[in-house]
mmCIF file of C-alpha atoms in Angstrom:
data_model
loop_
_atom_site.group_PDB
_atom_site.id
_atom_site.type_symbol
_atom_site.label_atom_id
_atom_site.label_comp_id
_atom_site.label_asym_id
_atom_site.label_seq_id
_atom_site.Cartn_x
_atom_site.Cartn_y
_atom_site.Cartn_z
ATOM 1 C CA UNK K 1 -23.407 12.631 8.960
ATOM 2 C CA UNK K 2 -20.650 12.795 11.559
ATOM 3 C CA UNK K 3 -17.514 11.004 10.344
ATOM 4 C CA UNK K 4 -15.046 12.057 13.064
ATOM 5 C CA UNK K 5 -13.716 9.370 15.403
ATOM 6 C CA UNK K 6 -11.811 9.748 18.630
ATOM 7 C CA UNK K 7 -8.068 9.203 18.102
ATOM 8 C CA UNK K 8 -7.796 7.651 21.572
ATOM 9 C CA UNK K 9 -10.529 4.981 21.616
ATOM 10 C CA UNK K 10 -11.899 4.978 18.072
ATOM 11 C CA UNK K 11 -15.470 5.842 19.070
ATOM 12 C CA UNK K 12 -17.362 8.565 17.219
ATOM 13 C CA UNK K 13 -16.435 12.053 18.387
ATOM 14 C CA UNK K 14 -19.195 14.660 18.369
ATOM 15 C CA UNK K 15 -18.677 18.392 18.031
ATOM 16 C CA UNK K 16 -20.202 20.242 20.992
ATOM 17 C CA UNK K 17 -19.631 23.989 20.939
ATOM 18 C CA UNK K 18 -15.854 24.338 20.516
ATOM 19 C CA UNK K 19 -14.930 20.781 21.531
ATOM 20 C CA UNK K 20 -14.901 17.285 20.044
ATOM 21 C CA UNK K 21 -15.927 14.707 22.658
ATOM 22 C CA UNK K 22 -16.619 10.961 22.493
ATOM 23 C CA UNK K 23 -18.753 8.655 24.681
ATOM 24 C CA UNK K 24 -15.653 7.854 26.734
ATOM 25 C CA UNK K 25 -15.210 11.566 27.467
ATOM 26 C CA UNK K 26 -11.986 12.026 25.529
ATOM 27 C CA UNK K 27 -12.167 15.678 24.526
ATOM 28 C CA UNK K 28 -10.235 17.839 22.061
ATOM 29 C CA UNK K 29 -10.715 21.603 21.913
ATOM 30 C CA UNK K 30 -11.041 23.464 18.637
ATOM 31 C CA UNK K 31 -8.350 26.172 18.602
ATOM 32 C CA UNK K 32 -9.384 29.788 18.170
ATOM 33 C CA UNK K 33 -7.832 29.690 14.683
ATOM 34 C CA UNK K 34 -10.355 26.964 13.746
ATOM 35 C CA UNK K 35 -8.353 23.713 13.714
ATOM 36 C CA UNK K 36 -8.375 20.725 16.072
ATOM 37 C CA UNK K 37 -5.226 19.044 17.370
ATOM 38 C CA UNK K 38 -5.818 15.270 17.350
ATOM 39 C CA UNK K 39 -2.126 14.386 17.625
ATOM 40 C CA UNK K 40 -1.281 11.963 20.417
ATOM 41 C CA UNK K 41 2.182 11.564 21.918
ATOM 42 C CA UNK K 42 2.692 8.238 20.146
ATOM 43 C CA UNK K 43 1.877 9.916 16.816
ATOM 44 C CA UNK K 44 4.911 12.160 17.109
ATOM 45 C CA UNK K 45 8.589 11.315 16.661
ATOM 46 C CA UNK K 46 9.586 14.835 17.690
ATOM 47 C CA UNK K 47 8.138 17.710 19.697
ATOM 48 C CA UNK K 48 7.005 19.514 16.524
ATOM 49 C CA UNK K 49 6.623 16.907 13.751
ATOM 50 C CA UNK K 50 6.207 17.751 10.083
ATOM 51 C CA UNK K 51 7.560 20.671 8.111
ATOM 52 C CA UNK K 52 9.248 23.498 10.003
ATOM 53 C CA UNK K 53 7.690 26.930 10.385
ATOM 54 C CA UNK K 54 10.301 28.306 7.970
ATOM 55 C CA UNK K 55 9.465 25.717 5.297
ATOM 56 C CA UNK K 56 5.736 26.306 5.690
ATOM 57 C CA UNK K 57 6.060 30.097 5.435
ATOM 58 C CA UNK K 58 8.306 29.750 2.375
ATOM 59 C CA UNK K 59 5.756 27.414 0.756
ATOM 60 C CA UNK K 60 2.840 29.714 1.587
ATOM 61 C CA UNK K 61 4.585 32.769 0.186
ATOM 62 C CA UNK K 62 5.616 30.903 -2.979
ATOM 63 C CA UNK K 63 2.255 29.227 -3.625
ATOM 64 C CA UNK K 64 0.269 32.385 -2.944
ATOM 65 C CA UNK K 65 1.997 34.005 -5.941
ATOM 66 C CA UNK K 66 0.405 31.407 -8.221
ATOM 67 C CA UNK K 67 3.548 29.665 -9.442
ATOM 68 C CA UNK K 68 2.004 26.237 -8.938
ATOM 69 C CA UNK K 69 -1.471 27.163 -10.169
ATOM 70 C CA UNK K 70 -0.887 24.785 -13.087
ATOM 71 C CA UNK K 71 -0.634 21.888 -10.628
ATOM 72 C CA UNK K 72 -3.706 23.024 -8.703
ATOM 73 C CA UNK K 73 -5.733 23.254 -11.925
ATOM 74 C CA UNK K 74 -4.766 19.762 -13.118
ATOM 75 C CA UNK K 75 -5.705 18.157 -9.776
ATOM 76 C CA UNK K 76 -8.970 20.098 -9.572
ATOM 77 C CA UNK K 77 -9.888 19.197 -13.152
ATOM 78 C CA UNK K 78 -9.092 15.528 -12.492
ATOM 79 C CA UNK K 79 -11.578 15.469 -9.607
ATOM 80 C CA UNK K 80 -14.268 17.425 -11.432
ATOM 81 C CA UNK K 81 -13.875 15.220 -14.514
ATOM 82 C CA UNK K 82 -14.317 12.129 -12.360
ATOM 83 C CA UNK K 83 -17.393 13.594 -10.667
ATOM 84 C CA UNK K 84 -18.890 14.335 -14.083
ATOM 85 C CA UNK K 85 -17.944 11.003 -15.690
ATOM 86 C CA UNK K 86 -19.172 8.961 -12.745
ATOM 87 C CA UNK K 87 -22.267 11.143 -12.384
ATOM 88 C CA UNK K 88 -21.365 11.211 -8.698
ATOM 89 C CA UNK K 89 -24.453 12.697 -7.132
ATOM 90 C CA UNK K 90 -23.806 11.490 -3.598
ATOM 91 C CA UNK K 91 -25.409 13.660 -1.003
ATOM 92 C CA UNK K 92 -22.758 15.116 1.294
ATOM 93 C CA UNK K 93 -19.746 14.379 -0.885
ATOM 94 C CA UNK K 94 -16.700 14.137 1.398
ATOM 95 C CA UNK K 95 -13.268 15.291 0.189
ATOM 96 C CA UNK K 96 -10.031 15.190 2.197
ATOM 97 C CA UNK K 97 -6.484 16.399 1.559
ATOM 98 C CA UNK K 98 -4.110 14.111 3.485
ATOM 99 C CA UNK K 99 -0.804 15.848 4.159
ATOM 100 C CA UNK K 100 -2.394 19.193 3.297
ATOM 101 C CA UNK K 101 0.361 21.449 4.663
ATOM 102 C CA UNK K 102 -0.855 25.051 4.754
ATOM 103 C CA UNK K 103 -3.959 24.264 2.729
ATOM 104 C CA UNK K 104 -3.224 25.891 -0.636
ATOM 105 C CA UNK K 105 -4.397 23.106 -2.910
ATOM 106 C CA UNK K 106 -7.636 22.136 -1.156
ATOM 107 C CA UNK K 107 -8.650 25.741 -0.536
ATOM 108 C CA UNK K 108 -8.045 26.550 -4.187
ATOM 109 C CA UNK K 109 -10.410 23.946 -5.589
ATOM 110 C CA UNK K 110 -13.459 23.818 -3.336
ATOM 111 C CA UNK K 111 -15.494 26.530 -5.122
ATOM 112 C CA UNK K 112 -15.264 24.713 -8.456
ATOM 113 C CA UNK K 113 -15.976 21.319 -6.870
ATOM 114 C CA UNK K 114 -19.027 22.845 -5.172
ATOM 115 C CA UNK K 115 -20.199 24.000 -8.583
ATOM 116 C CA UNK K 116 -19.632 20.535 -10.060
ATOM 117 C CA UNK K 117 -21.689 18.751 -7.408
ATOM 118 C CA UNK K 118 -24.371 21.443 -7.618
ATOM 119 C CA UNK K 119 -27.048 21.012 -4.981
ATOM 120 C CA UNK K 120 -25.855 17.730 -3.465
ATOM 121 C CA UNK K 121 -23.337 19.482 -1.225
ATOM 122 C CA UNK K 122 -19.744 18.709 -0.317
ATOM 123 C CA UNK K 123 -17.723 18.712 2.889
ATOM 124 C CA UNK K 124 -13.985 19.284 3.032
ATOM 125 C CA UNK K 125 -11.346 18.086 5.453
ATOM 126 C CA UNK K 126 -7.603 18.646 5.719
ATOM 127 C CA UNK K 127 -5.090 16.669 7.765
ATOM 128 C CA UNK K 128 -1.404 17.278 8.410
ATOM 129 C CA UNK K 129 1.014 16.198 11.117
ATOM 130 C CA UNK K 130 2.381 19.744 11.341
ATOM 131 C CA UNK K 131 0.383 21.784 13.826
ATOM 132 C CA UNK K 132 1.828 24.990 12.378
ATOM 133 C CA UNK K 133 0.796 23.893 8.885
ATOM 134 C CA UNK K 134 -2.766 23.247 10.027
ATOM 135 C CA UNK K 135 -2.860 26.582 11.839
ATOM 136 C CA UNK K 136 -1.949 28.346 8.582
ATOM 137 C CA UNK K 137 -4.494 26.260 6.685
ATOM 138 C CA UNK K 138 -7.255 27.191 9.119
ATOM 139 C CA UNK K 139 -6.423 30.873 8.684
ATOM 140 C CA UNK K 140 -6.573 30.401 4.911
ATOM 141 C CA UNK K 141 -10.055 28.855 4.700
ATOM 142 C CA UNK K 142 -12.732 28.497 7.359
ATOM 143 C CA UNK K 143 -14.977 26.329 5.167
ATOM 144 C CA UNK K 144 -12.752 23.285 5.731
ATOM 145 C CA UNK K 145 -12.455 21.167 8.871
ATOM 146 C CA UNK K 146 -8.720 21.115 9.626
ATOM 147 C CA UNK K 147 -7.037 18.548 11.878
ATOM 148 C CA UNK K 148 -3.500 18.125 13.140
ATOM 149 C CA UNK K 149 -3.334 14.335 12.966
ATOM 150 C CA UNK K 150 -1.242 11.386 11.853
ATOM 151 C CA UNK K 151 -2.029 10.339 8.258
ATOM 152 C CA UNK K 152 -1.258 6.747 9.275
ATOM 153 C CA UNK K 153 -4.010 6.942 11.914
ATOM 154 C CA UNK K 154 -6.713 9.145 10.414
ATOM 155 C CA UNK K 155 -9.418 10.330 12.863
ATOM 156 C CA UNK K 156 -12.305 9.279 10.631
ATOM 157 C CA UNK K 157 -14.725 6.367 10.501
ATOM 158 C CA UNK K 158 -14.483 3.641 7.864
ATOM 159 C CA UNK K 159 -15.760 4.157 4.301
ATOM 160 C CA UNK K 160 -16.561 7.851 4.551
ATOM 161 C CA UNK K 161 -14.642 9.693 1.794
ATOM 162 C CA UNK K 162 -15.462 10.088 -1.881
ATOM 163 C CA UNK K 163 -12.087 11.634 -2.734
ATOM 164 C CA UNK K 164 -8.745 11.484 -0.942
ATOM 165 C CA UNK K 165 -6.072 13.883 -2.251
ATOM 166 C CA UNK K 166 -2.378 13.203 -1.660
ATOM 167 C CA UNK K 167 -0.062 15.960 -2.907
ATOM 168 C CA UNK K 168 3.641 15.058 -2.941
ATOM 169 C CA UNK K 169 3.174 13.091 0.290
ATOM 170 C CA UNK K 170 3.802 9.539 1.447
ATOM 171 C CA UNK K 171 0.621 7.579 0.758
ATOM 172 C CA UNK K 172 -0.487 4.998 3.297
ATOM 173 C CA UNK K 173 -2.730 2.975 1.012
ATOM 174 C CA UNK K 174 -3.987 0.732 3.817
ATOM 175 C CA UNK K 175 -5.243 3.605 5.953
ATOM 176 C CA UNK K 176 -6.581 5.541 2.966
ATOM 177 C CA UNK K 177 -8.440 2.451 1.757
ATOM 178 C CA UNK K 178 -10.011 2.094 5.205
ATOM 179 C CA UNK K 179 -11.612 5.554 5.083
ATOM 180 C CA UNK K 180 -12.418 5.485 1.343
ATOM 181 C CA UNK K 181 -15.953 4.686 0.188
ATOM 182 C CA UNK K 182 -16.339 1.575 -1.959
ATOM 183 C CA UNK K 183 -16.661 3.721 -5.094
ATOM 184 C CA UNK K 184 -14.311 6.432 -3.828
ATOM 185 C CA UNK K 185 -11.094 7.607 -5.505
ATOM 186 C CA UNK K 186 -7.597 8.501 -4.349
ATOM 187 C CA UNK K 187 -5.946 11.356 -6.277
ATOM 188 C CA UNK K 188 -2.211 10.687 -5.915
ATOM 189 C CA UNK K 189 0.194 13.404 -7.131
ATOM 190 C CA UNK K 190 3.952 12.847 -7.456
ATOM 191 C CA UNK K 191 6.883 14.802 -8.895
ATOM 192 C CA UNK K 192 8.601 13.320 -11.955
ATOM 193 C CA UNK K 193 12.214 13.406 -13.162
ATOM 194 C CA UNK K 194 12.055 16.721 -15.058
ATOM 195 C CA UNK K 195 10.445 18.549 -12.140
ATOM 196 C CA UNK K 196 12.497 21.632 -11.158
ATOM 197 C CA UNK K 197 15.458 20.389 -13.211
ATOM 198 C CA UNK K 198 16.748 23.928 -13.787
ATOM 199 C CA UNK K 199 16.878 24.576 -10.044
ATOM 200 C CA UNK K 200 18.612 21.258 -9.417
ATOM 201 C CA UNK K 201 21.205 22.034 -12.103
ATOM 202 C CA UNK K 202 22.244 25.096 -10.093
ATOM 203 C CA UNK K 203 22.513 23.544 -6.632
ATOM 204 C CA UNK K 204 23.974 20.143 -7.534
ATOM 205 C CA UNK K 205 27.395 19.949 -9.253
ATOM 206 C CA UNK K 206 26.434 16.554 -10.661
ATOM 207 C CA UNK K 207 22.878 15.424 -11.230
ATOM 208 C CA UNK K 208 22.386 11.745 -10.509
ATOM 209 C CA UNK K 209 19.587 10.097 -12.449
ATOM 210 C CA UNK K 210 16.829 9.248 -9.996
ATOM 211 C CA UNK K 211 14.867 6.122 -10.764
ATOM 212 C CA UNK K 212 11.171 6.877 -10.784
ATOM 213 C CA UNK K 213 9.957 3.398 -10.086
ATOM 214 C CA UNK K 214 6.319 2.514 -9.624
ATOM 215 C CA UNK K 215 5.089 3.549 -6.186
ATOM 216 C CA UNK K 216 4.049 0.902 -3.717
ATOM 217 C CA UNK K 217 0.299 1.124 -4.203
ATOM 218 C CA UNK K 218 -0.520 -2.144 -2.489
ATOM 219 C CA UNK K 219 -4.240 -2.860 -2.532
ATOM 220 C CA UNK K 220 -5.090 -0.074 -4.989
ATOM 221 C CA UNK K 221 -6.098 -0.284 -8.620
ATOM 222 C CA UNK K 222 -4.788 2.377 -10.998
ATOM 223 C CA UNK K 223 -7.766 3.705 -12.943
ATOM 224 C CA UNK K 224 -5.852 6.465 -14.702
ATOM 225 C CA UNK K 225 -2.271 7.752 -14.783
ATOM 226 C CA UNK K 226 -1.353 11.010 -16.541
ATOM 227 C CA UNK K 227 1.925 12.924 -16.796
ATOM 228 C CA UNK K 228 1.856 16.720 -17.020
ATOM 229 C CA UNK K 229 4.632 19.045 -18.184
ATOM 230 C CA UNK K 230 4.756 22.838 -18.106
ATOM 231 C CA UNK K 231 7.110 25.781 -17.546
ATOM 232 C CA UNK K 232 6.844 28.677 -15.138
ATOM 233 C CA UNK K 233 9.009 31.778 -14.746
ATOM 234 C CA UNK K 234 10.067 32.424 -11.154
ATOM 235 C CA UNK K 235 10.248 36.191 -11.111
ATOM 236 C CA UNK K 236 12.594 37.073 -8.250
ATOM 237 C CA UNK K 237 15.540 35.754 -6.304
ATOM 238 C CA UNK K 238 13.416 35.865 -3.153
ATOM 239 C CA UNK K 239 10.852 33.593 -4.754
ATOM 240 C CA UNK K 240 13.614 31.211 -5.882
ATOM 241 C CA UNK K 241 14.807 30.921 -2.303
ATOM 242 C CA UNK K 242 11.237 30.279 -1.160
ATOM 243 C CA UNK K 243 10.957 27.526 -3.769
ATOM 244 C CA UNK K 244 14.198 25.929 -2.631
ATOM 245 C CA UNK K 245 13.277 26.279 1.055
ATOM 246 C CA UNK K 246 10.005 24.386 0.615
ATOM 247 C CA UNK K 247 11.668 21.349 -1.005
ATOM 248 C CA UNK K 248 13.860 18.547 0.382
ATOM 249 C CA UNK K 249 16.673 19.934 -1.798
ATOM 250 C CA UNK K 250 17.181 22.691 0.787
ATOM 251 C CA UNK K 251 18.486 20.067 3.203
ATOM 252 C CA UNK K 252 20.244 17.882 0.644
ATOM 253 C CA UNK K 253 22.328 20.479 -1.201
ATOM 254 C CA UNK K 254 25.602 21.816 0.194
ATOM 255 C CA UNK K 255 25.500 25.370 1.502
ATOM 256 C CA UNK K 256 28.100 26.669 -0.968
ATOM 257 C CA UNK K 257 26.043 25.293 -3.851
ATOM 258 C CA UNK K 258 22.806 26.763 -2.553
ATOM 259 C CA UNK K 259 24.449 30.182 -2.502
ATOM 260 C CA UNK K 260 24.858 29.943 -6.280
ATOM 261 C CA UNK K 261 21.149 30.710 -6.400
ATOM 262 C CA UNK K 262 22.057 34.318 -5.586
ATOM 263 C CA UNK K 263 23.387 34.686 -9.146
ATOM 264 C CA UNK K 264 19.829 34.419 -10.478
ATOM 265 C CA UNK K 265 17.227 37.192 -10.332
ATOM 266 C CA UNK K 266 14.725 34.968 -12.145
ATOM 267 C CA UNK K 267 14.577 31.452 -13.523
ATOM 268 C CA UNK K 268 12.271 29.488 -15.784
ATOM 269 C CA UNK K 269 11.689 26.051 -14.273
ATOM 270 C CA UNK K 270 9.987 22.891 -15.437
ATOM 271 C CA UNK K 271 6.890 21.516 -13.747
ATOM 272 C CA UNK K 272 6.638 17.768 -14.273
ATOM 273 C CA UNK K 273 4.082 15.804 -12.276
ATOM 274 C CA UNK K 274 2.080 12.599 -12.473
ATOM 275 C CA UNK K 275 -1.520 12.278 -11.301
ATOM 276 C CA UNK K 276 -2.876 8.829 -10.593
ATOM 277 C CA UNK K 277 -6.539 8.094 -9.944
ATOM 278 C CA UNK K 278 -6.768 5.054 -7.667
ATOM 279 C CA UNK K 279 -9.437 3.011 -5.975
#
């Protein structure tokens, strides 16, 4: 089943050779790296929206060393547990990572999800507003359909996804609910107050207590909410800088305080996340 819609007119967009084209002849070429750029000018607030190339490369280098494998495993297990509990045997199960960045999380879980759904099959999609992020994602895994697109205007038809994954991203519940099947689930992952506290203690002279209030999940029911806590040893100063560079703290902290990171050849940091299952 084709679930892609034209970002210009909203009609279904069919894949023909290396191009997506709709009945109104709006066409979008699939790049040689394997992704499709569905971003329109009114989707972008800057020439190159989303994370910078430097942030994306730092994130890729950090994640590829397995430091956040704990997070990947918890999200993957949450989805597989739901598939098993719900006895979800839908043919052509559709899974999307909205705000997928360079594709680490989705790429890391598809083999085990395939095993969980057995012979019913699954299709995977990744969307991010950063064209560079999607380019890296497409190079990482060719078994996913990757799109540079606005997560507030997803290029998919209504009621088509079984699982929507949102990793540390702003969640547009209205748009996600539009593309979610009636019995579908949103897997919403957020950082909690202890997350990376050891790193923050280095780069901020004074830590202000951030209020972790309930997210605005208008229109969604919380089926399950679970906090996870773990520790991981960051093994080099280079990896510590990659970790800092992929977070908003890189822009928030003063330069002189960031340089204090150079005093550390390694650092054990806390991983503290919450995973909500919504519908």
